[in-house]
């Protein structure tokens, strides 16, 4: 599979007005992207994000489209506005998500349904026909909670495992061969965003809150800038269907599930 260059490419970034989404948008522009679309439900932060981008990268590099990823109609409008402004769309970053098990219906809808909406539109409709080059990329945001269960936030963790599974399924080479769209994922560890700062209380109650400190005691945090910078080589160089952990400000490393057909030792249920 040939490398993918972000230079002169157009990216649609959900949850793009703050946090990791905005960080990735800025990093794409730093590496020569033609333009970015910040698709987000938060209108209050949109103006600040656009001004930051204009101050750093100049005018006409970014637009904001109000988008609730739970609505496939709004998501499709974001794709259409992308084409109206930049004529092409080459990269979809499925970043929008929340961490709040106390609002688990919203959490599942945004994290899981929102990502599915993006993949269905990007993979099956827009990226194969509206890209500017020979291939396109869908980057899904999972989490280290999508490769290791966290007992304090089991519902959030399950949504991120779901995104992991979507990436493996849609990232199969048989799908790449018919679409020339890479599907890859990153699993950020604790990153200094509002999501991390407000974790306390966003769970199913006292027994879960008690597990917050034990679950996070040995985890190293990273800045948004460190996470975003580590994301770019994944977008450009990673094979389709691969999943990459980015944590502690270190380079990304691939997380590979064991092949169940190649297990050398099987553990069977026993009453001993």
Tab-separated table of C-alpha atoms in Angstrom:
chain	number	residue	atom	x	y	z
A	1	UNK	CA	0.000	0.000	0.000
A	2	UNK	CA	1.471	3.365	-1.011
A	3	UNK	CA	1.971	6.127	1.532
A	4	UNK	CA	-0.686	8.826	1.803
A	5	UNK	CA	0.426	12.458	1.864
A	6	UNK	CA	-1.729	15.072	3.606
A	7	UNK	CA	-0.233	17.853	1.489
A	8	UNK	CA	-2.973	19.722	-0.411
A	9	UNK	CA	-5.632	17.395	1.011
A	10	UNK	CA	-8.973	18.378	2.574
A	11	UNK	CA	-10.092	17.001	5.929
A	12	UNK	CA	-13.468	16.850	7.652
A	13	UNK	CA	-12.950	16.654	11.420
A	14	UNK	CA	-15.859	15.931	13.750
A	15	UNK	CA	-15.634	17.353	17.238
A	16	UNK	CA	-13.164	19.715	15.628
A	17	UNK	CA	-13.536	22.955	17.592
A	18	UNK	CA	-11.545	21.854	20.642
A	19	UNK	CA	-9.338	19.170	22.149
A	20	UNK	CA	-7.784	16.422	20.062
A	21	UNK	CA	-10.007	17.207	17.061
A	22	UNK	CA	-8.783	20.792	16.818
A	23	UNK	CA	-5.243	19.618	17.506
A	24	UNK	CA	-5.372	17.194	14.568
A	25	UNK	CA	-6.911	19.875	12.309
A	26	UNK	CA	-4.050	22.251	13.107
A	27	UNK	CA	-1.444	19.536	12.629
A	28	UNK	CA	-2.895	18.688	9.202
A	29	UNK	CA	-2.624	22.336	8.163
A	30	UNK	CA	0.916	22.517	9.537
A	31	UNK	CA	1.814	19.588	7.267
A	32	UNK	CA	0.381	21.297	4.188
A	33	UNK	CA	-3.293	20.351	4.049
A	34	UNK	CA	-5.382	22.537	1.764
A	35	UNK	CA	-8.214	23.017	4.220
A	36	UNK	CA	-10.087	21.630	7.209
A	37	UNK	CA	-13.764	21.542	8.102
A	38	UNK	CA	-14.619	21.670	11.786
A	39	UNK	CA	-17.881	19.758	12.178
A	40	UNK	CA	-19.102	20.193	15.735
A	41	UNK	CA	-22.206	20.853	17.778
A	42	UNK	CA	-20.499	23.513	19.911
A	43	UNK	CA	-21.133	26.846	18.206
A	44	UNK	CA	-19.700	28.799	21.152
A	45	UNK	CA	-16.177	27.487	20.592
A	46	UNK	CA	-16.285	27.594	16.786
A	47	UNK	CA	-15.368	31.260	16.402
A	48	UNK	CA	-12.350	30.935	18.691
A	49	UNK	CA	-11.137	27.821	16.845
A	50	UNK	CA	-11.483	29.447	13.430
A	51	UNK	CA	-9.661	32.573	14.631
A	52	UNK	CA	-6.784	30.481	15.980
A	53	UNK	CA	-6.463	28.741	12.629
A	54	UNK	CA	-6.618	31.998	10.673
A	55	UNK	CA	-4.016	33.639	12.910
A	56	UNK	CA	-1.613	30.732	12.391
A	57	UNK	CA	-2.307	29.556	8.854
A	58	UNK	CA	-4.021	32.460	7.105
A	59	UNK	CA	-7.484	32.964	5.662
A	60	UNK	CA	-9.683	30.434	3.845
A	61	UNK	CA	-8.079	27.407	5.510
A	62	UNK	CA	-11.028	26.354	7.655
A	63	UNK	CA	-14.795	26.502	7.923
A	64	UNK	CA	-17.210	25.504	10.672
A	65	UNK	CA	-20.332	23.423	10.068
A	66	UNK	CA	-22.731	22.869	12.960
A	67	UNK	CA	-23.053	19.081	13.087
A	68	UNK	CA	-24.634	16.606	15.458
A	69	UNK	CA	-23.033	13.343	14.362
A	70	UNK	CA	-26.047	11.393	15.647
A	71	UNK	CA	-27.959	12.809	12.670
A	72	UNK	CA	-26.872	11.285	9.380
A	73	UNK	CA	-28.594	14.185	7.604
A	74	UNK	CA	-26.483	16.765	9.443
A	75	UNK	CA	-23.382	14.656	8.893
A	76	UNK	CA	-24.110	14.517	5.162
A	77	UNK	CA	-24.573	18.286	5.117
A	78	UNK	CA	-21.067	18.606	6.567
A	79	UNK	CA	-19.704	16.576	3.651
A	80	UNK	CA	-21.649	18.720	1.188
A	81	UNK	CA	-20.408	21.982	2.751
A	82	UNK	CA	-16.876	20.578	2.571
A	83	UNK	CA	-17.224	20.051	-1.173
A	84	UNK	CA	-18.790	23.469	-1.666
A	85	UNK	CA	-15.857	25.180	0.045
A	86	UNK	CA	-12.905	23.010	-0.993
A	87	UNK	CA	-14.170	20.910	-3.972
A	88	UNK	CA	-12.714	17.709	-2.529
A	89	UNK	CA	-12.698	15.638	0.642
A	90	UNK	CA	-9.794	13.282	1.306
A	91	UNK	CA	-9.739	12.649	5.051
A	92	UNK	CA	-12.501	12.005	7.564
A	93	UNK	CA	-11.525	12.207	11.220
A	94	UNK	CA	-14.241	10.568	13.342
A	95	UNK	CA	-13.275	12.331	16.552
A	96	UNK	CA	-16.583	13.470	18.096
A	97	UNK	CA	-17.309	11.710	21.351
A	98	UNK	CA	-18.242	12.118	24.993
A	99	UNK	CA	-17.241	10.396	28.223
A	100	UNK	CA	-20.218	10.237	30.561
A	101	UNK	CA	-21.611	6.877	31.621
A	102	UNK	CA	-24.349	8.691	33.570
A	103	UNK	CA	-25.689	9.760	30.153
A	104	UNK	CA	-25.036	6.428	28.528
A	105	UNK	CA	-27.784	6.725	25.906
A	106	UNK	CA	-26.163	9.884	24.548
A	107	UNK	CA	-22.717	8.353	24.970
A	108	UNK	CA	-23.600	5.307	22.873
A	109	UNK	CA	-25.397	7.393	20.239
A	110	UNK	CA	-22.552	9.884	19.815
A	111	UNK	CA	-19.586	7.543	20.146
A	112	UNK	CA	-20.950	4.529	18.278
A	113	UNK	CA	-23.792	5.694	16.036
A	114	UNK	CA	-21.960	8.918	15.190
A	115	UNK	CA	-18.881	7.002	14.066
A	116	UNK	CA	-20.986	4.568	12.039
A	117	UNK	CA	-22.749	7.482	10.335
A	118	UNK	CA	-19.388	8.953	9.374
A	119	UNK	CA	-18.019	5.680	8.031
A	120	UNK	CA	-21.144	4.911	6.014
A	121	UNK	CA	-21.124	8.351	4.392
A	122	UNK	CA	-17.377	8.649	3.976
A	123	UNK	CA	-16.548	5.097	3.000
A	124	UNK	CA	-19.477	4.271	0.768
A	125	UNK	CA	-20.320	7.638	-0.773
A	126	UNK	CA	-18.052	10.668	-0.534
A	127	UNK	CA	-14.411	9.624	-0.188
A	128	UNK	CA	-14.331	7.165	-3.126
A	129	UNK	CA	-15.787	9.747	-5.519
A	130	UNK	CA	-14.703	13.152	-4.160
A	131	UNK	CA	-11.085	12.653	-3.133
A	132	UNK	CA	-8.355	14.576	-4.924
A	133	UNK	CA	-5.838	11.726	-5.123
A	134	UNK	CA	-5.652	7.973	-5.547
A	135	UNK	CA	-6.659	7.129	-1.991
A	136	UNK	CA	-8.435	8.580	1.022
A	137	UNK	CA	-8.354	8.010	4.774
A	138	UNK	CA	-10.845	7.542	7.579
A	139	UNK	CA	-9.270	8.000	10.995
A	140	UNK	CA	-11.388	6.740	13.894
A	141	UNK	CA	-10.764	7.879	17.459
A	142	UNK	CA	-10.868	4.961	19.833
A	143	UNK	CA	-9.020	5.109	23.161
A	144	UNK	CA	-6.772	3.116	25.432
A	145	UNK	CA	-10.166	2.307	26.987
A	146	UNK	CA	-10.832	0.534	23.686
A	147	UNK	CA	-7.981	-1.904	24.150
A	148	UNK	CA	-8.202	-2.350	27.932
A	149	UNK	CA	-11.440	-2.336	29.915
A	150	UNK	CA	-11.851	0.329	32.584
A	151	UNK	CA	-14.085	-0.736	35.473
A	152	UNK	CA	-15.039	2.834	36.397
A	153	UNK	CA	-16.424	3.630	32.925
A	154	UNK	CA	-17.534	0.302	31.406
A	155	UNK	CA	-20.032	1.838	28.974
A	156	UNK	CA	-17.567	4.379	27.601
A	157	UNK	CA	-14.998	1.618	27.340
A	158	UNK	CA	-17.432	-0.563	25.387
A	159	UNK	CA	-18.101	2.268	22.902
A	160	UNK	CA	-14.382	2.568	22.245
A	161	UNK	CA	-14.053	-1.213	21.834
A	162	UNK	CA	-16.844	-0.884	19.252
A	163	UNK	CA	-14.834	1.703	17.314
A	164	UNK	CA	-11.865	-0.643	17.471
A	165	UNK	CA	-14.032	-3.368	15.915
A	166	UNK	CA	-15.369	-1.057	13.206
A	167	UNK	CA	-11.824	-0.174	12.214
A	168	UNK	CA	-10.815	-3.812	11.865
A	169	UNK	CA	-13.959	-4.698	9.903
A	170	UNK	CA	-14.094	-1.779	7.493
A	171	UNK	CA	-10.304	-1.709	7.344
A	172	UNK	CA	-10.112	-5.170	5.818
A	173	UNK	CA	-8.048	-5.094	2.621
A	174	UNK	CA	-10.985	-6.419	0.590
A	175	UNK	CA	-12.816	-3.166	1.320
A	176	UNK	CA	-9.738	-1.077	0.576
A	177	UNK	CA	-9.360	-2.715	-2.817
A	178	UNK	CA	-12.877	-1.697	-3.852
A	179	UNK	CA	-12.803	1.839	-2.415
A	180	UNK	CA	-9.141	2.846	-2.008
A	181	UNK	CA	-10.110	4.261	1.396
A	182	UNK	CA	-7.877	3.372	4.341
A	183	UNK	CA	-9.666	2.910	7.663
A	184	UNK	CA	-7.379	3.230	10.667
A	185	UNK	CA	-7.727	4.135	14.339
A	186	UNK	CA	-5.772	5.773	17.090
A	187	UNK	CA	-6.227	4.980	20.775
A	188	UNK	CA	-5.112	8.036	22.747
A	189	UNK	CA	-4.181	7.587	26.359
A	190	UNK	CA	-5.134	10.251	28.916
A	191	UNK	CA	-4.809	13.576	27.116
A	192	UNK	CA	-5.023	17.007	28.697
A	193	UNK	CA	-8.473	17.948	27.438
A	194	UNK	CA	-11.733	18.990	29.057
A	195	UNK	CA	-12.881	15.350	28.801
A	196	UNK	CA	-10.042	14.238	31.084
A	197	UNK	CA	-10.428	17.160	33.487
A	198	UNK	CA	-14.120	16.481	34.118
A	199	UNK	CA	-14.143	12.689	34.506
A	200	UNK	CA	-15.158	12.691	38.169
A	201	UNK	CA	-18.869	12.033	38.614
A	202	UNK	CA	-19.427	10.978	35.020
A	203	UNK	CA	-20.187	7.391	35.898
A	204	UNK	CA	-22.929	5.135	37.203
A	205	UNK	CA	-22.550	6.069	40.865
A	206	UNK	CA	-20.444	5.655	43.988
A	207	UNK	CA	-19.084	2.119	43.348
A	208	UNK	CA	-17.778	3.294	39.975
A	209	UNK	CA	-16.395	6.582	41.317
A	210	UNK	CA	-14.343	4.554	43.801
A	211	UNK	CA	-12.591	2.884	40.852
A	212	UNK	CA	-11.574	6.170	39.204
A	213	UNK	CA	-8.241	6.592	41.007
A	214	UNK	CA	-7.156	2.906	40.832
A	215	UNK	CA	-7.903	2.783	37.103
A	216	UNK	CA	-5.860	5.900	36.351
A	217	UNK	CA	-3.034	5.731	38.893
A	218	UNK	CA	-0.412	4.283	36.513
A	219	UNK	CA	-1.395	6.163	33.363
A	220	UNK	CA	0.847	8.863	31.880
A	221	UNK	CA	-0.836	11.938	30.439
A	222	UNK	CA	0.084	13.804	27.278
A	223	UNK	CA	-0.718	17.175	25.750
A	224	UNK	CA	-3.108	17.647	22.854
A	225	UNK	CA	-0.169	18.804	20.756
A	226	UNK	CA	1.798	15.622	21.465
A	227	UNK	CA	-1.191	13.446	20.568
A	228	UNK	CA	-1.931	15.361	17.373
A	229	UNK	CA	1.683	15.326	16.197
A	230	UNK	CA	1.871	11.559	16.716
A	231	UNK	CA	-1.322	11.117	14.702
A	232	UNK	CA	0.079	12.440	11.425
A	233	UNK	CA	2.471	9.543	10.681
A	234	UNK	CA	-0.402	7.146	11.379
A	235	UNK	CA	-2.585	8.914	8.806
A	236	UNK	CA	0.180	8.943	6.203
A	237	UNK	CA	1.931	5.611	6.742
A	238	UNK	CA	-0.327	3.135	8.578
A	239	UNK	CA	-1.855	0.196	6.737
A	240	UNK	CA	-5.626	-0.021	6.513
A	241	UNK	CA	-7.268	-1.932	9.344
A	242	UNK	CA	-4.572	-1.081	11.884
A	243	UNK	CA	-4.991	0.386	15.371
A	244	UNK	CA	-2.383	2.574	17.069
A	245	UNK	CA	-1.914	3.539	20.704
A	246	UNK	CA	-0.719	7.088	21.398
A	247	UNK	CA	0.057	7.732	25.049
A	248	UNK	CA	2.435	9.541	27.352
A	249	UNK	CA	3.880	11.740	24.620
A	250	UNK	CA	5.583	8.730	23.031
A	251	UNK	CA	5.548	7.664	19.339
A	252	UNK	CA	2.498	5.635	18.248
A	253	UNK	CA	2.714	1.871	18.476
A	254	UNK	CA	0.469	-0.720	16.863
A	255	UNK	CA	-1.962	-2.716	18.979
A	256	UNK	CA	-2.582	-6.158	17.489
A	257	UNK	CA	-5.262	-8.533	18.718
A	258	UNK	CA	-4.106	-12.154	18.974
A	259	UNK	CA	-5.220	-14.456	16.177
A	260	UNK	CA	-7.515	-16.967	17.887
A	261	UNK	CA	-6.610	-19.610	15.293
A	262	UNK	CA	-2.954	-19.332	16.280
A	263	UNK	CA	-3.281	-19.494	20.053
A	264	UNK	CA	-0.604	-21.807	21.399
A	265	UNK	CA	-2.342	-22.210	24.736
A	266	UNK	CA	-6.091	-22.365	25.217
A	267	UNK	CA	-7.645	-21.923	28.632
A	268	UNK	CA	-10.805	-23.969	29.062
A	269	UNK	CA	-13.502	-23.489	31.665
A	270	UNK	CA	-12.873	-25.638	34.711
A	271	UNK	CA	-14.334	-26.233	38.180
A	272	UNK	CA	-10.896	-26.866	39.684
